[in-house]
């Protein structure tokens, strides 16, 4: 059984940073495109960032471009989301997802096969 477990969320002030991790088990990350999504209260799930299986290609939502960085360590079966210059509007539950197998960037949630439970990020002004 594949499991994705997020960690690293918390509460920070605007301008601060957090690093989220998504650890997978039950299957290796090799050949999976990994993505981060977020859901704010009362909002639809929103794409944040994605990375191909080899880390060569990444893609970001315009709202986070230049502030967030997605990366992965396949040896550790872990994907990261470094979030800098956080804003109150970044407050949401952040959820990682995996599309197996895949070799391209995927931004639509319906194309992902596995999902984590999410980790809360709260940014105060």
Backbone as JSON, one array per atom type, in Angstrom:
{
  "sequence": "XXXXXXXXXXXXXXXXXXXXXXXXXXXXXXXXXXXXXXXXXXXXXXXXXXXXXXXXXXXXXXXXXXXXXXXXXXXXXXXXXXXXXXXXXXXXXXXXXXXXXXXXXXXXXXXXXXXXXXXXXXXXX",
  "N": [[0.84, -1.19, 0.0], [0.58, 2.16, -0.91], [1.82, 5.0, 0.69], [1.74, 8.45, 1.47], [3.22, 10.85, 3.38], [3.05, 13.92, 4.83], [5.03, 16.5, 6.33], [6.31, 19.15, 8.44], [4.81, 21.45, 8.43], [3.36, 24.43, 9.97], [3.12, 27.39, 12.06], [3.87, 30.62, 11.04], [5.22, 33.95, 10.79], [4.42, 36.52, 8.42], [6.65, 36.74, 5.7], [8.36, 34.87, 6.64], [9.8, 31.51, 6.59], [9.27, 28.09, 5.61], [9.85, 24.58, 5.45], [8.53, 21.98, 3.79], [8.06, 18.45, 3.89], [7.59, 15.39, 2.13], [7.18, 12.18, 2.61], [7.4, 9.0, 1.16], [6.1, 5.68, 1.17], [5.97, 2.16, 0.61], [6.29, 2.15, -2.03], [8.76, 3.06, -4.4], [10.03, 6.32, -5.29], [10.96, 6.54, -7.8], [10.27, 7.09, -11.19], [7.95, 8.48, -10.75], [5.99, 11.39, -11.09], [5.88, 14.1, -8.92], [3.8, 16.15, -6.93], [2.75, 19.23, -5.34], [-0.07, 20.45, -3.7], [-2.55, 22.76, -2.49], [-5.07, 23.61, -0.07], [-7.1, 26.09, 0.86], [-9.21, 27.38, 3.5], [-12.58, 27.05, 2.62], [-11.98, 27.13, -0.05], [-11.19, 25.84, -3.35], [-9.13, 22.97, -4.08], [-5.79, 23.71, -4.93], [-3.27, 23.85, -7.38], [0.21, 23.85, -6.69], [3.03, 23.21, -7.1], [5.18, 21.12, -9.14], [7.26, 18.28, -9.91], [9.36, 16.41, -12.04], [10.26, 12.87, -12.31], [13.03, 12.64, -12.33], [13.87, 15.04, -11.45], [14.57, 16.97, -13.25], [12.77, 18.68, -14.52], [10.65, 21.26, -13.41], [7.69, 22.91, -12.21], [5.67, 25.74, -11.48], [2.95, 27.29, -9.78], [1.77, 30.53, -10.64], [1.36, 32.13, -8.45], [3.21, 31.38, -6.54], [5.64, 31.35, -7.68], [9.1, 31.96, -7.74], [9.22, 32.21, -5.03], [8.74, 29.75, -3.82], [10.27, 26.5, -3.8], [10.48, 23.38, -5.27], [11.78, 20.16, -4.68], [13.52, 17.0, -4.77], [14.55, 13.87, -3.29], [15.37, 10.99, -4.35], [16.65, 8.79, -3.3], [15.95, 8.89, -0.68], [13.3, 8.71, -0.87], [11.69, 11.01, -0.76], [10.07, 14.13, -1.1], [10.37, 17.66, -1.29], [9.25, 20.91, -0.27], [10.31, 23.99, -0.32], [9.51, 26.93, 1.19], [9.6, 30.29, 0.96], [9.53, 33.77, 1.94], [6.88, 33.96, 2.88], [3.35, 34.58, 2.71], [0.27, 35.86, 4.1], [-1.8, 34.91, 2.5], [-0.88, 32.47, 1.72], [-1.68, 30.68, 3.55], [-2.93, 27.53, 4.26], [-3.91, 24.06, 3.9], [-1.4, 21.93, 3.01], [-0.76, 19.58, 0.54], [0.71, 16.62, -0.63], [1.22, 14.79, -3.67], [1.27, 11.95, -5.91], [1.99, 10.85, -9.16], [1.97, 7.93, -10.78], [2.97, 5.62, -13.27], [5.0, 8.33, -14.49], [6.38, 10.74, -16.7], [6.35, 13.37, -17.22], [5.51, 16.82, -16.47], [2.78, 17.31, -14.33], [-0.24, 18.93, -13.7], [-2.91, 18.85, -13.1], [-5.2, 17.82, -10.66], [-6.74, 15.49, -11.0], [-5.16, 13.75, -12.4], [-3.35, 12.65, -10.73], [-2.37, 9.85, -8.75], [-2.01, 9.07, -6.07], [-2.39, 10.37, -2.77], [-1.45, 12.44, -0.02], [-2.3, 13.19, 3.44], [-2.03, 15.77, 4.22], [-0.59, 18.85, 5.52], [-0.79, 21.48, 7.82], [-0.33, 24.89, 7.11], [0.13, 28.02, 8.42], [0.1, 31.42, 8.05], [0.73, 34.41, 9.53], [-0.08, 37.9, 9.65]],
  "CA": [[0.0, 0.0, 0.0], [1.38, 3.38, -1.01], [1.48, 6.06, 1.63], [2.44, 9.72, 1.39], [3.07, 11.51, 4.67], [3.63, 15.25, 4.84], [5.45, 17.06, 7.61], [7.0, 20.43, 8.32], [3.91, 22.59, 8.52], [3.38, 25.15, 11.23], [2.68, 28.78, 12.04], [4.96, 31.58, 10.89], [4.81, 35.3, 10.44], [4.65, 36.9, 7.03], [8.06, 36.92, 5.41], [9.1, 33.73, 7.15], [10.03, 30.35, 5.72], [9.01, 26.73, 6.09], [10.22, 23.53, 4.51], [7.66, 20.83, 3.89], [8.58, 17.19, 3.38], [6.6, 14.36, 1.81], [7.85, 10.88, 2.58], [6.57, 7.94, 0.6], [6.4, 4.3, 1.53], [5.2, 1.18, -0.14], [6.7, 2.22, -3.42], [9.82, 4.05, -4.54], [9.64, 7.5, -6.04], [11.45, 6.46, -9.17], [9.28, 7.09, -12.26], [6.74, 9.22, -10.36], [5.93, 12.84, -10.99], [5.38, 14.48, -7.61], [3.25, 17.49, -6.91], [2.2, 19.82, -4.12], [-1.3, 21.21, -3.84], [-2.98, 23.33, -1.21], [-6.49, 23.92, 0.03], [-7.41, 27.09, 1.87], [-10.59, 27.25, 3.97], [-13.6, 27.53, 1.72], [-11.48, 27.24, -1.42], [-10.9, 24.59, -4.05], [-7.73, 22.54, -4.08], [-5.04, 24.52, -5.89], [-1.95, 23.37, -7.72], [1.3, 24.7, -6.21], [4.29, 22.92, -7.79], [5.38, 19.73, -9.53], [8.63, 17.95, -10.31], [9.43, 15.12, -12.7], [10.89, 11.8, -11.53], [14.47, 12.83, -12.23], [14.15, 16.38, -10.94], [15.04, 17.86, -14.31], [11.75, 19.68, -14.82], [9.77, 21.72, -12.34], [6.67, 23.87, -12.66], [5.09, 26.4, -10.33], [1.84, 28.22, -9.95], [2.24, 31.92, -10.69], [1.25, 32.74, -7.12], [4.33, 31.0, -5.68], [6.87, 31.37, -8.47], [10.12, 32.85, -7.21], [9.23, 32.12, -3.56], [8.74, 28.32, -3.44], [11.12, 25.61, -4.58], [10.23, 21.96, -5.1], [12.94, 19.32, -4.94], [13.29, 15.61, -4.37], [15.68, 13.0, -3.03], [14.81, 9.67, -4.62], [17.28, 7.82, -2.41], [15.23, 8.97, 0.58], [11.87, 8.65, -1.18], [11.13, 12.21, -0.14], [9.93, 15.35, -1.89], [10.4, 18.82, -0.42], [8.76, 22.2, -0.76], [10.88, 25.1, 0.42], [8.62, 28.08, 1.04], [10.19, 31.51, 1.47], [8.73, 35.0, 1.79], [5.48, 33.53, 3.02], [2.33, 35.61, 2.82], [-0.95, 35.34, 4.73], [-2.62, 34.17, 1.52], [-0.35, 31.11, 1.56], [-2.29, 29.85, 4.58], [-3.69, 26.43, 3.66], [-3.41, 22.71, 4.1], [-0.56, 21.56, 1.88], [-0.93, 18.16, 0.3], [1.54, 16.12, -1.72], [0.56, 13.8, -4.52], [2.16, 11.22, -6.8], [1.46, 10.29, -10.4], [2.81, 6.77, -11.1], [4.25, 6.21, -13.62], [4.88, 9.55, -15.28], [7.67, 11.35, -17.03], [6.12, 14.77, -17.56], [4.89, 17.63, -15.43], [1.33, 17.12, -14.22], [-0.76, 19.99, -12.85], [-4.32, 18.64, -12.79], [-5.3, 16.85, -9.57], [-7.33, 14.24, -11.45], [-4.15, 12.89, -13.0], [-2.52, 12.07, -9.68], [-2.88, 8.57, -8.28], [-1.9, 8.92, -4.62], [-2.44, 11.64, -2.04], [-1.23, 12.45, 1.41], [-3.37, 13.76, 4.26], [-1.83, 17.21, 4.29], [-0.01, 19.49, 6.69], [-1.32, 22.85, 7.91], [0.58, 26.04, 7.12], [-0.58, 29.24, 8.79], [0.96, 32.59, 7.97], [0.08, 35.56, 10.15], [0.43, 39.2, 9.18]],
  "C": [[0.88, 1.24, 0.0], [0.88, 4.39, 0.01], [2.35, 7.28, 1.39], [2.16, 10.45, 2.7], [3.81, 12.84, 4.65], [4.03, 15.64, 6.26], [6.1, 18.41, 7.36], [6.1, 21.65, 8.37], [4.0, 23.27, 9.87], [2.87, 26.56, 11.05], [3.9, 29.68, 11.97], [4.39, 32.95, 10.61], [5.11, 35.57, 8.97], [6.12, 37.24, 6.82], [8.93, 35.76, 5.85], [9.19, 32.59, 6.15], [9.63, 29.06, 6.42], [9.49, 25.77, 5.01], [9.34, 22.32, 4.77], [8.35, 19.6, 3.31], [7.4, 16.25, 3.11], [7.35, 13.05, 1.66], [6.9, 9.82, 2.06], [7.02, 6.59, 1.1], [5.52, 3.38, 0.73], [5.55, 1.15, -1.61], [7.8, 3.26, -3.53], [9.34, 5.19, -5.42], [10.06, 7.44, -7.5], [10.28, 6.29, -10.14], [7.97, 7.78, -11.88], [6.94, 10.73, -10.5], [5.28, 13.17, -9.65], [4.88, 15.91, -7.65], [2.84, 17.91, -5.51], [0.95, 20.61, -4.5], [-1.6, 21.85, -2.5], [-4.47, 23.63, -1.26], [-6.67, 24.89, 1.19], [-8.86, 26.92, 2.31], [-11.59, 27.84, 2.99], [-13.19, 27.61, 0.26], [-11.31, 25.85, -2.03], [-9.42, 24.24, -3.89], [-6.98, 23.23, -5.23], [-3.67, 23.91, -6.13], [-0.89, 24.36, -7.24], [2.58, 24.47, -7.02], [4.35, 21.44, -8.14], [6.81, 19.53, -9.98], [8.62, 16.56, -10.95], [10.29, 14.14, -11.91], [12.38, 12.02, -11.34], [14.86, 14.23, -11.75], [14.56, 17.39, -12.0], [14.05, 18.98, -14.58], [10.91, 19.98, -13.59], [8.79, 22.73, -12.91], [5.98, 24.42, -11.44], [3.85, 27.19, -10.71], [2.39, 29.63, -9.92], [2.27, 32.54, -9.29], [2.44, 32.43, -6.22], [5.67, 31.08, -6.4], [7.85, 32.4, -7.91], [10.22, 32.8, -5.69], [9.33, 30.67, -3.08], [9.67, 27.54, -4.35], [10.79, 24.16, -4.25], [11.49, 21.19, -5.45], [12.65, 17.9, -4.46], [14.6, 14.9, -4.13], [15.15, 11.58, -3.19], [15.41, 8.6, -3.73], [16.55, 7.77, -1.07], [13.71, 8.88, 0.38], [11.12, 9.84, -0.59], [11.13, 13.37, -1.13], [9.81, 16.52, -0.91], [9.73, 20.01, -1.1], [9.32, 23.27, 0.17], [10.04, 26.34, 0.14], [9.25, 29.28, 1.74], [9.25, 32.69, 1.24], [7.25, 34.7, 1.88], [4.56, 34.71, 3.25], [1.1, 35.02, 3.51], [-1.81, 34.53, 3.77], [-2.05, 32.8, 1.19], [-0.92, 30.16, 2.61], [-3.2, 28.81, 3.96], [-3.18, 25.11, 4.22], [-2.65, 22.33, 2.84], [-0.51, 20.04, 1.77], [0.0, 17.72, -0.83], [0.82, 14.99, -2.44], [1.59, 13.17, -5.46], [1.41, 10.69, -8.0], [2.44, 9.21, -10.86], [2.23, 5.98, -12.25], [4.02, 7.47, -14.46], [6.26, 10.1, -15.56], [7.52, 12.8, -17.47], [5.53, 15.51, -16.37], [3.37, 17.45, -15.48], [0.79, 18.19, -13.27], [-2.22, 19.78, -12.46], [-4.46, 17.55, -11.73], [-5.86, 15.51, -10.01], [-6.34, 13.27, -12.06], [-3.25, 12.25, -11.97], [-3.2, 10.83, -9.09], [-2.94, 8.44, -6.76], [-1.79, 10.28, -3.97], [-2.1, 11.44, -0.58], [-2.42, 13.08, 2.13], [-3.23, 15.28, 4.41], [-1.21, 17.67, 5.59], [-0.4, 20.96, 6.68], [-0.18, 23.86, 7.93], [-0.25, 27.28, 7.4], [0.4, 30.39, 8.82], [0.2, 33.79, 8.51], [0.73, 36.86, 9.69], [1.03, 40.0, 10.31]]
}
